[in-house]
Coordinates of C-alpha atoms in Angstrom, one line a residue:
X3 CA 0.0 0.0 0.0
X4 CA 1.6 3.2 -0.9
X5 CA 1.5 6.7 0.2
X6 CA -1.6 8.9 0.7
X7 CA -0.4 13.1 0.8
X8 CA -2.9 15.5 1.6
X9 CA -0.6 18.9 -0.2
X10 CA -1.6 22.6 1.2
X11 CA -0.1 24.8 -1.0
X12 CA -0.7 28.1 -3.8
X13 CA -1.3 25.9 -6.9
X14 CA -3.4 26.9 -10.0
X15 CA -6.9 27.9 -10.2
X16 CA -6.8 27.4 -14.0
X17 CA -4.9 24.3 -15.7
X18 CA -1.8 26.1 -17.1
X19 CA -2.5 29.3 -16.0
X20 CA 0.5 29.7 -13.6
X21 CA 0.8 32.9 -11.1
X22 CA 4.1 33.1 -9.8
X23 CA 7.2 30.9 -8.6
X24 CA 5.2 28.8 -5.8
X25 CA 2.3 27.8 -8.8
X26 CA 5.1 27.1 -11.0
X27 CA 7.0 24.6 -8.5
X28 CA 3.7 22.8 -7.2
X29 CA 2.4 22.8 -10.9
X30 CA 5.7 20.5 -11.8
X31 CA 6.0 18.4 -8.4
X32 CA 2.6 17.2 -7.8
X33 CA 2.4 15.6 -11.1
X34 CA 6.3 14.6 -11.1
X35 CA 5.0 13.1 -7.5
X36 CA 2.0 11.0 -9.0
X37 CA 4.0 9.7 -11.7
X38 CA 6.0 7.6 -8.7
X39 CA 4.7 4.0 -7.4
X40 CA 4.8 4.9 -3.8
X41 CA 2.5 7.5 -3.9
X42 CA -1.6 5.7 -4.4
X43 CA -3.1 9.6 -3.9
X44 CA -2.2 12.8 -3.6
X45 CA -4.9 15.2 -2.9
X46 CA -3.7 19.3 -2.7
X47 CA -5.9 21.7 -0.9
X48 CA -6.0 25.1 -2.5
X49 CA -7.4 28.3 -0.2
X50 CA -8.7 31.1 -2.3
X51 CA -10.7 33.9 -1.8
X52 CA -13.4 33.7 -4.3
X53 CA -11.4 33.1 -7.8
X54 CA -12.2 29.7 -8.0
X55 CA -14.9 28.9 -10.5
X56 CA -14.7 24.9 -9.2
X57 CA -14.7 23.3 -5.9
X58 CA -12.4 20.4 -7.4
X59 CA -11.0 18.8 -10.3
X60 CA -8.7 15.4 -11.6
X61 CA -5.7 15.7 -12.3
X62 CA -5.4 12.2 -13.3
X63 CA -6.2 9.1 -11.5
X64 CA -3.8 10.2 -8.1
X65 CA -4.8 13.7 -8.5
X66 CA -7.7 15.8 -6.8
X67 CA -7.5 19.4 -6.5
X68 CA -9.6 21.0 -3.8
X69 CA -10.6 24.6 -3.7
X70 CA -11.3 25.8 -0.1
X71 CA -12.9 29.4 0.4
X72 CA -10.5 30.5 2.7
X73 CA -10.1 33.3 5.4
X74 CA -10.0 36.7 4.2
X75 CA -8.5 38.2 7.2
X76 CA -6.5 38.2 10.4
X77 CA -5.1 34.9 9.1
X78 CA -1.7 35.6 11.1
X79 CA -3.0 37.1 14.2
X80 CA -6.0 34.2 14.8
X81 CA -3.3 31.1 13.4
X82 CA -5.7 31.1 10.7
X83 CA -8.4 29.5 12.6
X84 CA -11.4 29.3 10.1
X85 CA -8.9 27.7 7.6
X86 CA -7.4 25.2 10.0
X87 CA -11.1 23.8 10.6
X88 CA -11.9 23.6 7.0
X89 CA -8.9 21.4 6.9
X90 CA -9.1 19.2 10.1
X91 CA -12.4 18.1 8.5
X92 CA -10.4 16.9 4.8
X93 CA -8.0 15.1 6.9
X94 CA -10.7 13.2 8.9
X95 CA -12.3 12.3 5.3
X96 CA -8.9 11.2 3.8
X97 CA -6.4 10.1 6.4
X98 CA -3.5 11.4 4.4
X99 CA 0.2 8.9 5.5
X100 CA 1.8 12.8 5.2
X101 CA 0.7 16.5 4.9
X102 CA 3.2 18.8 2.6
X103 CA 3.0 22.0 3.4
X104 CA 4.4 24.5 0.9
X105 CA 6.0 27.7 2.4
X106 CA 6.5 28.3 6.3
X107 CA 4.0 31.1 6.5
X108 CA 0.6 30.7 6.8
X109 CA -0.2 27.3 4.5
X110 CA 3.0 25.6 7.4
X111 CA 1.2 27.1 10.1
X112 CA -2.2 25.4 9.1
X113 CA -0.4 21.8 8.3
X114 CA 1.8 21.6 11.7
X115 CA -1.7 22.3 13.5
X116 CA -3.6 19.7 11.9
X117 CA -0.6 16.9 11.6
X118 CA 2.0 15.3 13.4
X119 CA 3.6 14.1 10.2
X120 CA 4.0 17.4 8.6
X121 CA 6.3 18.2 5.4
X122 CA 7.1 21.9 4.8
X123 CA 9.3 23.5 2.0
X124 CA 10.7 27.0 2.4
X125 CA 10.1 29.0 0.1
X126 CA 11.0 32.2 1.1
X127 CA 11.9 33.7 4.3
X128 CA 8.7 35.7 5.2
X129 CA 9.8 36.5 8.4
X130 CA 13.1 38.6 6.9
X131 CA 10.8 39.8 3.9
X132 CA 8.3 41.1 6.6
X133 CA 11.3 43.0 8.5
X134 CA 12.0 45.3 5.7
X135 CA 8.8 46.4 5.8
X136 CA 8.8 47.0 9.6
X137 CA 10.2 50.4 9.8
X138 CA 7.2 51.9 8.0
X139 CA 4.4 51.7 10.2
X140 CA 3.9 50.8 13.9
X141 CA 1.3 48.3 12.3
X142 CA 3.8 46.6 10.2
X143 CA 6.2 46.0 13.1
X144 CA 3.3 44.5 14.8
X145 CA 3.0 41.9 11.8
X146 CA 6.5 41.6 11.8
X147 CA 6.6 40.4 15.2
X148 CA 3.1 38.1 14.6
X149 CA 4.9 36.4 11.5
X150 CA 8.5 36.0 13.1
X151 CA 5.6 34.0 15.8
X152 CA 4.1 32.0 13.4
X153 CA 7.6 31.0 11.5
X154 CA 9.6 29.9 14.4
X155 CA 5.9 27.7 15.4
X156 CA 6.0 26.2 11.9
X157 CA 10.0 25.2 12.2
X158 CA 9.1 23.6 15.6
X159 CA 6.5 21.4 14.9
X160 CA 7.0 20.4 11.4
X161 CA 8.5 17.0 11.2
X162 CA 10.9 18.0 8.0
X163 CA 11.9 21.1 6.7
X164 CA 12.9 21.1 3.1
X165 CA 15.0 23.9 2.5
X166 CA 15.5 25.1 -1.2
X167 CA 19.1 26.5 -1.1
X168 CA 21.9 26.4 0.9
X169 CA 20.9 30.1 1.9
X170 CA 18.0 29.8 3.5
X171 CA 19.3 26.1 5.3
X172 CA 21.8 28.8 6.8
X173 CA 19.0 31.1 7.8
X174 CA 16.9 28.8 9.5
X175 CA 19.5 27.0 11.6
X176 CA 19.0 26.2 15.0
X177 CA 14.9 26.7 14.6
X178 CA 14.5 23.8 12.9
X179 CA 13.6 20.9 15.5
X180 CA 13.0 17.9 13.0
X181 CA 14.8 16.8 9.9
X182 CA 16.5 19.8 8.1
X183 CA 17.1 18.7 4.4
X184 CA 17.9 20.3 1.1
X185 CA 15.8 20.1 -2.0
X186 CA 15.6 22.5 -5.1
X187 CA 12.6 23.5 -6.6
X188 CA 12.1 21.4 -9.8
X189 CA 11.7 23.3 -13.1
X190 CA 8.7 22.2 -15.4
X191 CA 9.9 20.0 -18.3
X192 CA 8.7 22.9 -21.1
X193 CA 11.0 25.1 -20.3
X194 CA 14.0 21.9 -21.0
X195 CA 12.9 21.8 -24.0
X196 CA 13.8 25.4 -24.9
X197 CA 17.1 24.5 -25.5
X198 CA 19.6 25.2 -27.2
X199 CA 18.7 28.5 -27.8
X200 CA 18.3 29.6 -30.9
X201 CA 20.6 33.0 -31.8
X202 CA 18.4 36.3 -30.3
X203 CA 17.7 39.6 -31.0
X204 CA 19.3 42.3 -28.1
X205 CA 16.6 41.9 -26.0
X206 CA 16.8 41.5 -21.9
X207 CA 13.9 40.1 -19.6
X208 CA 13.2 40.6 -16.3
X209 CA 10.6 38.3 -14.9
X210 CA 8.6 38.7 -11.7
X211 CA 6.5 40.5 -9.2
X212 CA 6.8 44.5 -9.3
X213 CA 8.1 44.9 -5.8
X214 CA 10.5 46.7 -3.6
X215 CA 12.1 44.0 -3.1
X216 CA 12.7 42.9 -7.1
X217 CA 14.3 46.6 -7.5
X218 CA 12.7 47.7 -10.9
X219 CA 14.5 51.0 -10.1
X220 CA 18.1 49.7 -10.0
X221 CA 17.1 47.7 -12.9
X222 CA 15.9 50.3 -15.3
X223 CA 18.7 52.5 -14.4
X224 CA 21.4 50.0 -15.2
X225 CA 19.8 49.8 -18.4
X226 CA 19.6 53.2 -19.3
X227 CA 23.7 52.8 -18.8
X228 CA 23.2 49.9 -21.4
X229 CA 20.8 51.5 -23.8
X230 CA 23.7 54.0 -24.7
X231 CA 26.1 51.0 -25.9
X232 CA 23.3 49.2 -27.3
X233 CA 20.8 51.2 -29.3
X234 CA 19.0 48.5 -29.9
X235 CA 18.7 46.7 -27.0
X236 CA 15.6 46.2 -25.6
X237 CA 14.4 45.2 -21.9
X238 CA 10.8 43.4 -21.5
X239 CA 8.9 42.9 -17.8
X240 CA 7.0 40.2 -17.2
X241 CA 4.5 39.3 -13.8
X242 CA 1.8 40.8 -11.8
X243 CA 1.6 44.2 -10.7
X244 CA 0.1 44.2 -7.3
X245 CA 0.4 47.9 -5.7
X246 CA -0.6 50.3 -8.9
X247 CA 0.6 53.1 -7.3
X248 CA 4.3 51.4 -7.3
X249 CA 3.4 50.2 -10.6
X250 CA 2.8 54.0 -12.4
X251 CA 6.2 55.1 -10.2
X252 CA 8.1 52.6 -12.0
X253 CA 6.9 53.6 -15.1
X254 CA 7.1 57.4 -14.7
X255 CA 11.1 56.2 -14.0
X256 CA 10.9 54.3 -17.4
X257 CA 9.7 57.8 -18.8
X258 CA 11.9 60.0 -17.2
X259 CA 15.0 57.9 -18.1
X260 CA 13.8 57.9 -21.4
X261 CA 13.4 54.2 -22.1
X262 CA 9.2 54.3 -23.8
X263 CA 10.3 53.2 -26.7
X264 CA 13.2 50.6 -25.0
X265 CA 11.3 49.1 -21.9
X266 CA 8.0 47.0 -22.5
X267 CA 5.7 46.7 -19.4
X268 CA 3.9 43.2 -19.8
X269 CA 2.0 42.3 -16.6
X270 CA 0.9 38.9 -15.7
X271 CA 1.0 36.3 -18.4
X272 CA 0.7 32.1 -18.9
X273 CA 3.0 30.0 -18.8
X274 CA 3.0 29.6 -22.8
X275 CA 3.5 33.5 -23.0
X276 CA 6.8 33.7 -20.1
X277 CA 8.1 30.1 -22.3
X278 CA 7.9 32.5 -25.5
X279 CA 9.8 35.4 -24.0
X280 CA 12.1 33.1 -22.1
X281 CA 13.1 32.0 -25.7
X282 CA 12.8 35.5 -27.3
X283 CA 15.3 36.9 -24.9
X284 CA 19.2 36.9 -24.8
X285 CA 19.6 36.9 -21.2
X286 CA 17.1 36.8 -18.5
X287 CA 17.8 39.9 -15.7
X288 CA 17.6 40.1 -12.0
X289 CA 18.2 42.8 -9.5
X290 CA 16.7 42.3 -6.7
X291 CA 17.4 43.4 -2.9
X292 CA 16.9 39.6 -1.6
X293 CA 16.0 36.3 -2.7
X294 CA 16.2 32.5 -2.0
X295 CA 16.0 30.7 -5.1
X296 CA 14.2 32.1 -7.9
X297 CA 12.0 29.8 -9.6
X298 CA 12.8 32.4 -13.0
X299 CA 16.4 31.6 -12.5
X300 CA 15.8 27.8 -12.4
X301 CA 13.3 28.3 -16.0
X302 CA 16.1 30.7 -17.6
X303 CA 19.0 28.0 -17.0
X304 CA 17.0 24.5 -18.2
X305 CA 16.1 27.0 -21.2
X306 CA 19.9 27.6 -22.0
X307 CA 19.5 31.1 -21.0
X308 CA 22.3 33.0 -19.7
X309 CA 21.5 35.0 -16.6
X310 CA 22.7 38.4 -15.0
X311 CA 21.7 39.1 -11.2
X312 CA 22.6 40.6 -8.0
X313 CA 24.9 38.7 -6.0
X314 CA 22.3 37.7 -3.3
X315 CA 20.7 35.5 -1.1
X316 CA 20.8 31.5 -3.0
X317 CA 21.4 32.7 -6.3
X318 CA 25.2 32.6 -6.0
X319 CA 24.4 28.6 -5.7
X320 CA 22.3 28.8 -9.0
X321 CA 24.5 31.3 -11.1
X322 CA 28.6 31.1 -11.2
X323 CA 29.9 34.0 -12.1
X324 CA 31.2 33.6 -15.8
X325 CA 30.4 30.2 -16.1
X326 CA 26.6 30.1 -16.9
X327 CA 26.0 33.8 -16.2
X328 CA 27.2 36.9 -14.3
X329 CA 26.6 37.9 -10.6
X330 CA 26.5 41.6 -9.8
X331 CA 26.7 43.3 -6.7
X332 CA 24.2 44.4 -5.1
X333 CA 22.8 48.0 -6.1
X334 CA 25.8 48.4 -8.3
X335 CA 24.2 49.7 -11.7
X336 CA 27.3 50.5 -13.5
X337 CA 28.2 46.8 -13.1
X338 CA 24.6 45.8 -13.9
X339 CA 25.0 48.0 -17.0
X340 CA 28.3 46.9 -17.8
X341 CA 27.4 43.2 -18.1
X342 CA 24.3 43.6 -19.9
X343 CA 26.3 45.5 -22.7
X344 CA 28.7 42.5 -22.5
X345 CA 25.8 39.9 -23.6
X346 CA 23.5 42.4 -25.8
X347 CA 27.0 42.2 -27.8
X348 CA 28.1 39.2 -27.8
X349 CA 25.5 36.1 -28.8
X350 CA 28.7 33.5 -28.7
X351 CA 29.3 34.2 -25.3
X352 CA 25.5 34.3 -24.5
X353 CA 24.8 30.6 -26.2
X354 CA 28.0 29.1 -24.3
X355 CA 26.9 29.8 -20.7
X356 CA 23.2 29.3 -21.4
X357 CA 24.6 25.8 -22.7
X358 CA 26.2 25.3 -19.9
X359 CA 23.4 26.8 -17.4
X360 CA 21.2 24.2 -19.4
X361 CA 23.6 21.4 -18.3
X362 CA 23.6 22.4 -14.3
X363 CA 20.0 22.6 -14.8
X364 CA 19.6 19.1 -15.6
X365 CA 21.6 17.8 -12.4
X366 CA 19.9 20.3 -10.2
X367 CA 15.9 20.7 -11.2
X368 CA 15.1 18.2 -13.2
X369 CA 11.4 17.3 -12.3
X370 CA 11.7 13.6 -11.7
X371 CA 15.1 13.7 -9.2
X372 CA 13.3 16.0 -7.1
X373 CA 10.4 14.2 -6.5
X374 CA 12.3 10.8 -6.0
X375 CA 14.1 12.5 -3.4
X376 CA 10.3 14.4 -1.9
X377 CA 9.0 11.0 -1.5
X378 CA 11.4 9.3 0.6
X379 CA 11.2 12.2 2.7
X380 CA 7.4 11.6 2.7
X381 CA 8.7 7.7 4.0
X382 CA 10.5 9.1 6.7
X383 CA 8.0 11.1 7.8
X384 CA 5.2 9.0 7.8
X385 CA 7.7 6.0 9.4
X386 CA 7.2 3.5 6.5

């Protein structure tokens, strides 16, 4: 009898219509995960505040998707009490072997209070992320101190903690009380299959959420540096656009810079549409402030894409520095600019470290290693 997984985790509400780096790593696993003989089901729970059009679907004969109306509000302060009953009532209808938690905020805090054989993988440090904000507003320093609560209650009860980079492994010691392992993200098997990359026009891409943290400032200004060594060269942004009062700031800098005509403003887009720009682009662009292990990095290497990013937080394990891309410093726009110019010229140099990005791609995130190695975790967990 094999395993039956009860998943909590940000998945899609729309087959193939992937929002962000968590839907894009649950998208890949939880198939990757039925495709394996231990696992008989695997059930994910999905909270959502009224976009669902279903209340469940098949993914195939292992697969249900459930879409739970979740709480709106107050989800940190109250340990997200409505959404913890909602789920003690799935688990007394399924029994899962293991519950898999995916990110030690608010989806961990839910699993470790229904289960004592609870999975959770990081993925991101919301507690840290929190603490930038904290200086603002005597109300964000109360979150902060709520959400720094809720992580260090997650990392004690959970049984494992799967950490997705050395970074945040280092981060989170001496709060984990169970197993501690590491386990990259996997990267979905269409974005493989983008390489080798055919020769490009000059054209960058940034790809992500238009936040504080991503720096969109530091990024457009580099570029403006670029723009005058490279005419031609063109930058595209890709993802969702949450705050549109950041968004119009960002591109009132793209104005005043001068970059209309150079810099195109995409929002949110499918998976199909980021696989097109992925292949469209020479190098994919990163700037941000802090990071753990970007799930755009991971899509950009298996594509055969070069990359150029700050060096922060995991990514110095993803990118080496002149070997599959180039690591910046962080907030140093001259250097930013500097290596841009160096790609936008050169398309040798871009197809030999995308080539070999794509090869550390494969021994890293390749769909089916992870989830071999996610499973026997499960076995551990659930003592079988």
């Amino acid at each position: 009898m094999g395993l039956n997984v009860v998943m909590i985790a940000t998945y899609p509400l729309e087959p193939g219509r992937v929002v962000g780096g968590i839907e894009s790593v649950t998208s890949t696993l939880v198939p990757a995960l039925a495709a394996r003989e231990e696992i008989d089901s695997l059930t994910v729970l999905r909270f959502h505040t009224g976009e669902a059009t279903v209340e469940s679907r098949r993914e195939g004969p292992k697969v249900e998707i459930r879409y739970l109306r979740g709480q709106r509000r107050l989800g940190v302060a109250t340990g997200s009490f409505l959404d913890v009953r909602q789920t003690r009532k799935v688990l007394a209808e399924l029994r899962p072997d293991v519950v898999h938690a995916h990110e030690i905020g608010l989806r961990g805090d839910i699993a470790t209070q229904v289960s004592d054989k609870t999975v959770v993988t990081v993925h991101g440090l919301i507690h840290l992320e929190t603490r930038l904000n904290a200086r603002t507003s005597v109300k964000e320093r109360v979150r902060y101190y709520l959400v720094e609560a809720m992580v260090r209650r997650v990392l004690r009860r959970a049984k494992a903690v799967i950490s997705i980079s050395d970074y945040d492994a280092r981060a989170l010691s001496g709060m984990v009380r169970g197993e501690h392992i590491s386990i990259p993200n996997p990267t979905a098997p269409e974005f493989f299959a983008l390489s080798p990359s055919a020769p490009t026009e000059p054209r960058l891409l940034f790809a992500g959420v238009l936040s504080p943290r991503k720096n969109p400032e530091g990024l457009l200004t580099a570029f403006s540096l670029a723009l005058r060594e490279v005419p031609k060269a063109r930058l595209i942004m890709v993802g969702p656009q949450p705050d549109a009062e950041y968004a119009r700031a960002i591109r009132a800098q793209a104005t005043d810079l001068g970059l209309d005509d150079a810099v195109e403003f995409v929002g949110m887009v499918d998976n199909e549409r980021l696989r097109e720009e992925i292949a469209l682009a020479r190098a994919v662009v990163l700037f941000s402030h802090e990071e753990t292990s970007p799930t755009i990095l991971a899509q950009a290497m298996a594509a055969g894409k070069p990359v150029i990013s700050a060096r922060v937080g995991g990514i110095p394990e993803m990118v080496t520095d002149a070997v599959n891309g180039y690591l910046v410093e962080p907030g140093d726009t001259a250097e930013l600019a500097e290596r841009m110019v160096e790609l936008l010229r050169n398309q040798e140099l871009a197809l030999e470290f995308g080539a070999r990005g794509h090869l550390m791609a494969l021994d890293r995130f390749e769909p089916d290693a992870v989830a071999r190695r996610t499973v026997e975790t499960y076995l551990r967990v659930a003592g079988m």
